[in-house]
PDB file of C-alpha atoms in Angstrom:
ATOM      1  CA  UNK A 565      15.084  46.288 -20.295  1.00 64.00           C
ATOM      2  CA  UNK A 566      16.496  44.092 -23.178  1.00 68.00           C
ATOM      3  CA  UNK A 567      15.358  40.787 -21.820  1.00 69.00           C
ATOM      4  CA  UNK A 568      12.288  42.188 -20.959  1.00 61.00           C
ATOM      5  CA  UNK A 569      11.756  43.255 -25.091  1.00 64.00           C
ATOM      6  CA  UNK A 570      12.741  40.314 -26.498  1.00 66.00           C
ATOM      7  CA  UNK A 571      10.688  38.932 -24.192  1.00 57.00           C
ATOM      8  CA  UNK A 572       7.429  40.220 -25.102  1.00 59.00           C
ATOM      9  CA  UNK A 573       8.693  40.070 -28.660  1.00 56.00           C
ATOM     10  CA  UNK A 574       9.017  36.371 -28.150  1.00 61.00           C
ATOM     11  CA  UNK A 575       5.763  35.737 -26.863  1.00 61.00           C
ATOM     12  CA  UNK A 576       3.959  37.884 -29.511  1.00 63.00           C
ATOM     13  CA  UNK A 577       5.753  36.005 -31.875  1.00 56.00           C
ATOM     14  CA  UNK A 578       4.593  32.565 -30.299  1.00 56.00           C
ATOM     15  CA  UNK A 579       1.146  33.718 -29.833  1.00 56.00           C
ATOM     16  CA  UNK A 580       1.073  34.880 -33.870  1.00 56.00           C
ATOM     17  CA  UNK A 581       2.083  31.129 -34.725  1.00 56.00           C
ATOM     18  CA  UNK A 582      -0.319  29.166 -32.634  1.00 57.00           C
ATOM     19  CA  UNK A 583      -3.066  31.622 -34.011  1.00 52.00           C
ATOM     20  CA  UNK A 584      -2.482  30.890 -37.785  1.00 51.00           C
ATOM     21  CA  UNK A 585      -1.951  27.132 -36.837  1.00 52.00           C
ATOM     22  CA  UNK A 586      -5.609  26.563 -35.604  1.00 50.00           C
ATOM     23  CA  UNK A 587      -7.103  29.041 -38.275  1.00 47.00           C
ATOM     24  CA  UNK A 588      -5.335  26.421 -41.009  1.00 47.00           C
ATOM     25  CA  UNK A 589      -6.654  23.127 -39.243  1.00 47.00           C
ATOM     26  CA  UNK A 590     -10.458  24.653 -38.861  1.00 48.00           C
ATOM     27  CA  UNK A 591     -10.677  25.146 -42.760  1.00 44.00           C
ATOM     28  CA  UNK A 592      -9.715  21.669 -43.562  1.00 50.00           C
ATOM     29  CA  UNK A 593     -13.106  20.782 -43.850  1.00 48.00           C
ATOM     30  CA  UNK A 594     -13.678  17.250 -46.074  1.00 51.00           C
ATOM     31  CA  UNK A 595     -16.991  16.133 -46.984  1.00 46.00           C
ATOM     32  CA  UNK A 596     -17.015  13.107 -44.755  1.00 45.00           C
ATOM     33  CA  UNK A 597     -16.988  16.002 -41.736  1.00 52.00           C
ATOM     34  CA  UNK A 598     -20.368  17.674 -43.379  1.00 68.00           C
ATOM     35  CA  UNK A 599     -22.372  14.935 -43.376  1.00 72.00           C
ATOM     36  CA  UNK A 600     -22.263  13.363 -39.644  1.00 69.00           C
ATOM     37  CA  UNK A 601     -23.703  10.338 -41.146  1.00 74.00           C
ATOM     38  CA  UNK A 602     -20.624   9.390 -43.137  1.00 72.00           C
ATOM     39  CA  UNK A 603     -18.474   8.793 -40.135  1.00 69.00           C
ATOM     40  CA  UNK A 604     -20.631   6.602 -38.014  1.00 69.00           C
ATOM     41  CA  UNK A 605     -19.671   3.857 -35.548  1.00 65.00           C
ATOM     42  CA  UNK A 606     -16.642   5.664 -34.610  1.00 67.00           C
ATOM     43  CA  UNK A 607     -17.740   4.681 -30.548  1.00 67.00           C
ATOM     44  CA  UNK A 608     -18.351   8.081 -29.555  1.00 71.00           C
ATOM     45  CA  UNK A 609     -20.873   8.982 -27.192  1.00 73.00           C
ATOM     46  CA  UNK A 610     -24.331  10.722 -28.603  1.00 77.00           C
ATOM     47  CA  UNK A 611     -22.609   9.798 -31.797  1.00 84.00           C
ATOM     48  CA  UNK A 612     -24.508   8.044 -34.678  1.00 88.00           C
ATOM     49  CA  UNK A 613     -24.349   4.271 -35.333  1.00 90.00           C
ATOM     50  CA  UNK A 614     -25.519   1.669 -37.742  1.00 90.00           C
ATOM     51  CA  UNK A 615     -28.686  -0.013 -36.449  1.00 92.00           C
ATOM     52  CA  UNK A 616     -31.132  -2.805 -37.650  1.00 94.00           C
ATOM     53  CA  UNK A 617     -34.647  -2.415 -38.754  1.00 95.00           C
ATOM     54  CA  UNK A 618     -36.901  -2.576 -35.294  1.00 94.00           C
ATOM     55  CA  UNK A 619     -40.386  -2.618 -34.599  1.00 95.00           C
ATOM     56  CA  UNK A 620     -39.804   1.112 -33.493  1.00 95.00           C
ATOM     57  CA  UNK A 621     -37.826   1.958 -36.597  1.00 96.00           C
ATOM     58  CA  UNK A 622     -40.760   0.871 -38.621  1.00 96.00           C
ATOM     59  CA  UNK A 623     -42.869   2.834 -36.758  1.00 95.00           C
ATOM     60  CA  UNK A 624     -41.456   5.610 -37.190  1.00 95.00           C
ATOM     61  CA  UNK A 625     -41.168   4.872 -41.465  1.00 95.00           C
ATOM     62  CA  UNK A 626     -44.880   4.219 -41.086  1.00 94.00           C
ATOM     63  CA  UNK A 627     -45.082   7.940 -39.591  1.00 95.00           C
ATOM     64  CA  UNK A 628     -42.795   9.049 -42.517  1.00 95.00           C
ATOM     65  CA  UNK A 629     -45.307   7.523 -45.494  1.00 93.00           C
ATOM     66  CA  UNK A 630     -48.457   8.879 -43.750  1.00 93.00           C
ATOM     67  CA  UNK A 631     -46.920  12.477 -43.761  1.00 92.00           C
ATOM     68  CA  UNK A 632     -45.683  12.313 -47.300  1.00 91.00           C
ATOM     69  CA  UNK A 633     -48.020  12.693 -50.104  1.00 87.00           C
ATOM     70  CA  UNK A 634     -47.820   9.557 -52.381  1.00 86.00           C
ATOM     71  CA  UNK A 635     -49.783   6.358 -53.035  1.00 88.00           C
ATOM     72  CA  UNK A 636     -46.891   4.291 -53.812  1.00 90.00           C
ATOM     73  CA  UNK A 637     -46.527   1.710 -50.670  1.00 93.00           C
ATOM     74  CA  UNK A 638     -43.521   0.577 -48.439  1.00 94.00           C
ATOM     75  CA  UNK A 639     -41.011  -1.829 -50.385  1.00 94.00           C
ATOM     76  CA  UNK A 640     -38.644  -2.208 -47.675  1.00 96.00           C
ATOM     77  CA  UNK A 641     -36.506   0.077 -45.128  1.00 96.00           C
ATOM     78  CA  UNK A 642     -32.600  -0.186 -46.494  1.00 95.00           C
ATOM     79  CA  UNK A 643     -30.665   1.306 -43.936  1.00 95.00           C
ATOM     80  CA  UNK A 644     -31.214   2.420 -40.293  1.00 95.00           C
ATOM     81  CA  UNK A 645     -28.831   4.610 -38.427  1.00 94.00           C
ATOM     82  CA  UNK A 646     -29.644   5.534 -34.726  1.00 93.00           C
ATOM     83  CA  UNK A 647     -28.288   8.631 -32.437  1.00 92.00           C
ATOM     84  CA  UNK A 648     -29.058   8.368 -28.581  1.00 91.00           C
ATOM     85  CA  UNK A 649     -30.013  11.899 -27.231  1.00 92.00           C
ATOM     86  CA  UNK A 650     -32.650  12.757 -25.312  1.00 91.00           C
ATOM     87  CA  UNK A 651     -34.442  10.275 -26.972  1.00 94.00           C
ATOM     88  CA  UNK A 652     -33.778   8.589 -30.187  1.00 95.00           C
ATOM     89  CA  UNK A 653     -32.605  10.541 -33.606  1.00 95.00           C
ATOM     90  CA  UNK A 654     -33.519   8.094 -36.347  1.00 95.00           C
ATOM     91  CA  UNK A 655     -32.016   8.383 -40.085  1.00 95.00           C
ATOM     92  CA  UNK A 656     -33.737   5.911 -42.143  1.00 96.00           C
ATOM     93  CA  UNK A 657     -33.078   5.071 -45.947  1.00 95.00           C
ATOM     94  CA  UNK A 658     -36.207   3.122 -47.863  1.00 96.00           C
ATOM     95  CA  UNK A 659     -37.716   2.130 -50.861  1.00 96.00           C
ATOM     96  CA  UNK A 660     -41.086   2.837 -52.101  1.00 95.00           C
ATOM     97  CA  UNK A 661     -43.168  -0.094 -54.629  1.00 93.00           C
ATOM     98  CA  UNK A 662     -42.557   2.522 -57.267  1.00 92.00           C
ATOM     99  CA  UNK A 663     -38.639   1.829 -56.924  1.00 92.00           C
ATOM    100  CA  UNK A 664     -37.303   4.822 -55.415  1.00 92.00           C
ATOM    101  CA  UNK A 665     -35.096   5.374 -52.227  1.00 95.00           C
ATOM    102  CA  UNK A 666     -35.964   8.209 -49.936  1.00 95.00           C
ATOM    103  CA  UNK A 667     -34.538   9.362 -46.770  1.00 95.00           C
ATOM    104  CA  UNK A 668     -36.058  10.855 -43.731  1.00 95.00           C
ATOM    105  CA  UNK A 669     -34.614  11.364 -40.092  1.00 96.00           C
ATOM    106  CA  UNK A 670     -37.080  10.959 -37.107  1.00 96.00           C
ATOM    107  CA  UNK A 671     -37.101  11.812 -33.417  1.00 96.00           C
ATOM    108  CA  UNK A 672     -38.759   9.788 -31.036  1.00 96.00           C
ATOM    109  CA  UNK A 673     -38.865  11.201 -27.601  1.00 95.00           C
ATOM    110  CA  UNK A 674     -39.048   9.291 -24.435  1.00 95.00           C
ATOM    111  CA  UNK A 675     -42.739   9.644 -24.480  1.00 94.00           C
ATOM    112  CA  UNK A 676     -42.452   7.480 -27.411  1.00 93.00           C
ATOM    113  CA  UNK A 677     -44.155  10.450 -30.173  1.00 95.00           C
ATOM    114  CA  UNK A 678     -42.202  11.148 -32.955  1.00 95.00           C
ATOM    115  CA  UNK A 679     -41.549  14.035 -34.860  1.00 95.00           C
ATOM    116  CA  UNK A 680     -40.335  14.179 -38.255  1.00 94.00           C
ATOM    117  CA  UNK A 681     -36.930  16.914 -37.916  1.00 94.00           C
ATOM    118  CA  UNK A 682     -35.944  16.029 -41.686  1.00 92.00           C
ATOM    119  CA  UNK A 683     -38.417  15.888 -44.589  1.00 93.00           C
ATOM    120  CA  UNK A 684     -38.496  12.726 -46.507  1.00 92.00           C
ATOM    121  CA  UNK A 685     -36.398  13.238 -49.696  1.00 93.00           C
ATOM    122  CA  UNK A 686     -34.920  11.497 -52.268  1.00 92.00           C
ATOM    123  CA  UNK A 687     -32.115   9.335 -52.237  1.00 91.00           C
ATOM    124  CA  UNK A 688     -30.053   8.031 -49.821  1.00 91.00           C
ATOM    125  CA  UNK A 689     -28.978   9.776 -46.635  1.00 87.00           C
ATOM    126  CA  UNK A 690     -25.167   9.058 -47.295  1.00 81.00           C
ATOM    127  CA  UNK A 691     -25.407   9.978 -51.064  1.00 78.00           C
ATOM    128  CA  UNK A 692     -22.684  12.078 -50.800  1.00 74.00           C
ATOM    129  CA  UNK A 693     -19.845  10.525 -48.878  1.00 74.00           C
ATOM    130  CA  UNK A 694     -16.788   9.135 -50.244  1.00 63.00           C
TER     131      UNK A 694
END
C-alpha cells in the first residue's frame, strides 16, 4: 500500500513539473515570433521567403494602388516576400513618387484573382523586428 502511495505521489509530482515547464516556454514570446515576417527563409514548408519583384508581384502592387485612394504614382516595389498556400500570400513593401513606403499583403489564388487580405499602410512590413 506504501509503494502504491508514493507511487501516485510520484507521478503527481512529475505531472505538476512538466505542466509548469510548458506553461514557462509558451510565454516566452519575442517580437521576432509576432511578426512571421521577421523570421523568413528559415526552409520551412508554407513558410514565408524572400522573393524578387515578378511580373505577378507587380500585378498584384498595381491592384494595391488602384484600391488605395491617392494620386501619387508607383516609385518602385522595395521588398517582396512570398508564402506558398493554396495559392500565393504576397507581402510587398513600396514606394510611392511622393516618397513614402507602404506595405500591403496580397493573395493570389490559383485562378490567378487577387484579393487584398492586408490594407496598404504605411511603412515597412518588417518595421518592427530586431
Amino acid at each position: 500500500m506504501k509503494r502504491l502511495t508514493i507511487l501516485a505521489c510520484s507521478s503527481i509530482l512529475l505531472f505538476t513539473a512538466g505542466c509548469a515547464q510548458q506553461t514557462e516556454q509558451e510565454t516566452t514570446l519575442t517580437s521576432d515570433n509576432i511578426n512571421p515576417l521577421c523570421n523568413v527563409d528559415n526552409g520551412m514548408a508554407g513558410g514565408w521567403n524572400t522573393s524578387i519583384v515578378t511580373p505577378e508581384v507587380e500585378k498584384a502592387t498595381n491592384y494595391v494602388l488602384s484600391m488605395m485612394n491617392t494620386s501619387a504614382k508607383l516609385e518602385k516595389i522595395v521588398a517582396v516576400k512570398t508564402q506558398v498556400v493554396a495559392g500565393t500570400n504576397y507581402a510587398i513593401d513600396f514606394k510611392l513618387d511622393d516618397d513614402q513606403i507602404w506595405n500591403t499583403r496580397v493573395f493570389r489564388n490559383l485562378n490567378g484573382k487577387f484579393t487584398m487580405t492586408q490594407p496598404a499602410q504605411q511603412g515597412s512590413m518588417t518595421q518592427d523586428c530586431q
